[in-house]
PDB file of C-alpha atoms in Angstrom:
ATOM      1  CA  UNK A 875     121.680  25.396 184.494  1.00  0.00           C
ATOM      2  CA  UNK A 876     118.307  26.250 186.375  1.00  0.00           C
ATOM      3  CA  UNK A 877     120.037  30.060 186.948  1.00  0.00           C
ATOM      4  CA  UNK A 878     121.172  30.219 183.501  1.00  0.00           C
ATOM      5  CA  UNK A 879     117.122  29.540 181.789  1.00  0.00           C
ATOM      6  CA  UNK A 880     116.500  32.547 184.865  1.00  0.00           C
ATOM      7  CA  UNK A 881     118.903  35.075 183.728  1.00  0.00           C
ATOM      8  CA  UNK A 882     117.676  33.955 180.130  1.00  0.00           C
ATOM      9  CA  UNK A 883     114.249  34.195 181.258  1.00  0.00           C
ATOM     10  CA  UNK A 884     114.668  37.736 182.811  1.00  0.00           C
ATOM     11  CA  UNK A 885     117.028  39.315 180.218  1.00  0.00           C
ATOM     12  CA  UNK A 886     114.502  38.593 177.818  1.00  0.00           C
ATOM     13  CA  UNK A 887     111.260  40.474 179.474  1.00  0.00           C
ATOM     14  CA  UNK A 888     112.687  44.168 179.327  1.00  0.00           C
ATOM     15  CA  UNK A 889     112.821  43.407 174.931  1.00  0.00           C
ATOM     16  CA  UNK A 890     108.956  42.633 175.126  1.00  0.00           C
ATOM     17  CA  UNK A 891     108.025  44.886 177.065  1.00  0.00           C
ATOM     18  CA  UNK A 892     109.249  47.646 175.322  1.00  0.00           C
ATOM     19  CA  UNK A 893     107.543  49.132 172.254  1.00  0.00           C
ATOM     20  CA  UNK A 894     109.668  48.736 169.297  1.00  0.00           C
ATOM     21  CA  UNK A 895     109.358  52.751 168.181  1.00  0.00           C
ATOM     22  CA  UNK A 896     108.592  53.036 163.837  1.00  0.00           C
ATOM     23  CA  UNK A 897     110.493  55.875 163.928  1.00  0.00           C
ATOM     24  CA  UNK A 898     113.343  53.921 164.599  1.00  0.00           C
ATOM     25  CA  UNK A 899     112.267  50.175 163.357  1.00  0.00           C
ATOM     26  CA  UNK A 900     111.623  51.748 159.867  1.00  0.00           C
ATOM     27  CA  UNK A 901     113.044  55.298 159.483  1.00  0.00           C
ATOM     28  CA  UNK A 902     113.044  55.067 155.680  1.00  0.00           C
ATOM     29  CA  UNK A 903     109.257  55.434 156.324  1.00  0.00           C
ATOM     30  CA  UNK A 904     108.114  57.144 159.218  1.00  0.00           C
ATOM     31  CA  UNK A 905     109.266  60.870 159.825  1.00  0.00           C
ATOM     32  CA  UNK A 906     107.892  62.957 162.643  1.00  0.00           C
ATOM     33  CA  UNK A 907     106.474  66.742 161.215  1.00  0.00           C
ATOM     34  CA  UNK A 908     105.376  67.420 164.819  1.00  0.00           C
ATOM     35  CA  UNK A 909     105.838  66.167 168.593  1.00  0.00           C
ATOM     36  CA  UNK A 910     104.714  67.983 171.707  1.00  0.00           C
ATOM     37  CA  UNK A 911     103.570  66.728 174.819  1.00  0.00           C
ATOM     38  CA  UNK A 912     100.551  65.833 173.507  1.00  0.00           C
ATOM     39  CA  UNK A 913     101.068  64.228 170.484  1.00  0.00           C
ATOM     40  CA  UNK A 914     103.119  63.180 168.335  1.00  0.00           C
ATOM     41  CA  UNK A 915     102.744  63.556 164.098  1.00  0.00           C
ATOM     42  CA  UNK A 916     104.076  61.003 161.811  1.00  0.00           C
ATOM     43  CA  UNK A 917     103.861  61.121 158.120  1.00  0.00           C
ATOM     44  CA  UNK A 918     104.001  57.541 156.662  1.00  0.00           C
ATOM     45  CA  UNK A 919     105.320  56.820 152.580  1.00  0.00           C
ATOM     46  CA  UNK A 920     105.956  53.796 151.443  1.00  0.00           C
ATOM     47  CA  UNK A 921     105.943  51.841 147.948  1.00  0.00           C
ATOM     48  CA  UNK A 922     103.794  48.534 146.819  1.00  0.00           C
ATOM     49  CA  UNK A 923     105.768  45.292 148.147  1.00  0.00           C
ATOM     50  CA  UNK A 924     107.091  47.396 151.451  1.00  0.00           C
ATOM     51  CA  UNK A 925     106.599  45.988 154.577  1.00  0.00           C
ATOM     52  CA  UNK A 926     107.648  47.388 158.252  1.00  0.00           C
ATOM     53  CA  UNK A 927     109.053  45.777 160.899  1.00  0.00           C
ATOM     54  CA  UNK A 928     107.630  44.911 164.031  1.00  0.00           C
ATOM     55  CA  UNK A 929     106.312  48.176 165.859  1.00  0.00           C
ATOM     56  CA  UNK A 930     104.284  49.966 168.410  1.00  0.00           C
ATOM     57  CA  UNK A 931     101.842  52.877 167.963  1.00  0.00           C
ATOM     58  CA  UNK A 932     100.202  54.104 170.962  1.00  0.00           C
ATOM     59  CA  UNK A 933      96.045  55.070 170.575  1.00  0.00           C
ATOM     60  CA  UNK A 934      96.330  57.089 167.031  1.00  0.00           C
ATOM     61  CA  UNK A 935      94.061  58.877 164.349  1.00  0.00           C
ATOM     62  CA  UNK A 936      95.326  58.367 161.069  1.00  0.00           C
ATOM     63  CA  UNK A 937      94.709  60.423 158.000  1.00  0.00           C
ATOM     64  CA  UNK A 938      94.763  58.995 154.545  1.00  0.00           C
ATOM     65  CA  UNK A 939      96.364  61.660 151.475  1.00  0.00           C
ATOM     66  CA  UNK A 940      96.443  58.632 148.619  1.00  0.00           C
ATOM     67  CA  UNK A 941      94.070  55.300 148.253  1.00  0.00           C
ATOM     68  CA  UNK A 942      96.252  52.041 149.334  1.00  0.00           C
ATOM     69  CA  UNK A 943      95.525  48.313 150.519  1.00  0.00           C
ATOM     70  CA  UNK A 944      97.696  46.726 153.377  1.00  0.00           C
ATOM     71  CA  UNK A 945      97.270  44.293 155.527  1.00  0.00           C
ATOM     72  CA  UNK A 946      98.405  44.795 159.607  1.00  0.00           C
ATOM     73  CA  UNK A 947      99.381  41.476 161.144  1.00  0.00           C
ATOM     74  CA  UNK A 948      99.958  41.148 164.438  1.00  0.00           C
ATOM     75  CA  UNK A 949     101.840  39.819 167.084  1.00  0.00           C
ATOM     76  CA  UNK A 950      99.062  36.764 167.860  1.00  0.00           C
ATOM     77  CA  UNK A 951      99.456  35.554 163.948  1.00  0.00           C
ATOM     78  CA  UNK A 952      95.926  37.725 162.982  1.00  0.00           C
ATOM     79  CA  UNK A 953      95.991  39.234 159.589  1.00  0.00           C
ATOM     80  CA  UNK A 954      94.049  43.098 159.197  1.00  0.00           C
ATOM     81  CA  UNK A 955      93.241  43.473 155.845  1.00  0.00           C
ATOM     82  CA  UNK A 956      92.956  47.349 155.244  1.00  0.00           C
ATOM     83  CA  UNK A 957      91.622  49.824 152.248  1.00  0.00           C
ATOM     84  CA  UNK A 958      92.128  53.364 152.302  1.00  0.00           C
ATOM     85  CA  UNK A 959      90.512  56.340 149.760  1.00  0.00           C
ATOM     86  CA  UNK A 960      91.978  59.678 149.897  1.00  0.00           C
ATOM     87  CA  UNK A 961      90.923  61.946 152.322  1.00  0.00           C
ATOM     88  CA  UNK A 962      89.782  58.629 154.692  1.00  0.00           C
ATOM     89  CA  UNK A 963      90.269  58.656 158.814  1.00  0.00           C
ATOM     90  CA  UNK A 964      90.682  56.619 161.368  1.00  0.00           C
ATOM     91  CA  UNK A 965      90.777  55.676 164.809  1.00  0.00           C
ATOM     92  CA  UNK A 966      92.549  53.044 166.090  1.00  0.00           C
ATOM     93  CA  UNK A 967      93.319  52.015 169.621  1.00  0.00           C
ATOM     94  CA  UNK A 968      97.194  51.323 170.663  1.00  0.00           C
ATOM     95  CA  UNK A 969      98.654  48.182 169.108  1.00  0.00           C
ATOM     96  CA  UNK A 970     102.039  46.477 167.982  1.00  0.00           C
ATOM     97  CA  UNK A 971     101.815  45.109 164.319  1.00  0.00           C
ATOM     98  CA  UNK A 972     103.719  44.795 161.024  1.00  0.00           C
ATOM     99  CA  UNK A 973     102.408  46.179 158.328  1.00  0.00           C
ATOM    100  CA  UNK A 974     102.810  45.679 154.714  1.00  0.00           C
ATOM    101  CA  UNK A 975     101.466  47.475 150.873  1.00  0.00           C
ATOM    102  CA  UNK A 976      99.331  44.798 149.481  1.00  0.00           C
ATOM    103  CA  UNK A 977      98.468  47.108 146.388  1.00  0.00           C
ATOM    104  CA  UNK A 978      99.705  48.546 143.323  1.00  0.00           C
ATOM    105  CA  UNK A 979      99.489  52.219 144.591  1.00  0.00           C
ATOM    106  CA  UNK A 980     101.714  53.853 146.906  1.00  0.00           C
ATOM    107  CA  UNK A 981     100.938  54.673 150.536  1.00  0.00           C
ATOM    108  CA  UNK A 982     101.168  58.188 152.120  1.00  0.00           C
ATOM    109  CA  UNK A 983      99.516  59.056 155.583  1.00  0.00           C
ATOM    110  CA  UNK A 984      99.528  61.463 158.460  1.00  0.00           C
ATOM    111  CA  UNK A 985      99.531  60.224 161.600  1.00  0.00           C
ATOM    112  CA  UNK A 986      98.473  61.743 164.782  1.00  0.00           C
ATOM    113  CA  UNK A 987      99.217  59.477 167.657  1.00  0.00           C
ATOM    114  CA  UNK A 988      98.323  60.272 171.307  1.00  0.00           C
ATOM    115  CA  UNK A 989     100.412  61.160 174.510  1.00  0.00           C
ATOM    116  CA  UNK A 990      99.551  59.846 178.214  1.00  0.00           C
ATOM    117  CA  UNK A 991      99.249  63.761 178.927  1.00  0.00           C
ATOM    118  CA  UNK A 992      97.112  64.266 176.092  1.00  0.00           C
ATOM    119  CA  UNK A 993      94.037  64.669 178.785  1.00  0.00           C
ATOM    120  CA  UNK A 994      95.534  67.629 180.943  1.00  0.00           C
ATOM    121  CA  UNK A 995      96.482  69.190 177.785  1.00  0.00           C
ATOM    122  CA  UNK A 996      93.101  69.669 176.727  1.00  0.00           C
ATOM    123  CA  UNK A 997      93.057  71.507 179.845  1.00  0.00           C
ATOM    124  CA  UNK A 998      94.935  74.042 179.008  1.00  0.00           C
TER     125      UNK A 998
END
């Protein structure tokens, strides 16, 4: 019994440690526009009531192409309420969350995700 519990625990660690890529978990909402060694640029669209699967973003910049409202549920259960106007820009540290469009308008945003080597990219 003790060995079985240990094996289950060890087998579960990679699932917790590996963050889910939003392009894979929510391919109907996220589209890759550009990817290189420095950044990945994503086009995000959803409709009122849409909800994403839990996923993780590295540090990113969001540029809002439409006005929308959403809630962000963090892994600890904390819920953040967000409201964007067209043209708003936001910086976010790395974050794992579930997003939900809680307004009555579609979401359209561009996300620029940073990559670990972005500092070296600036030196080129």
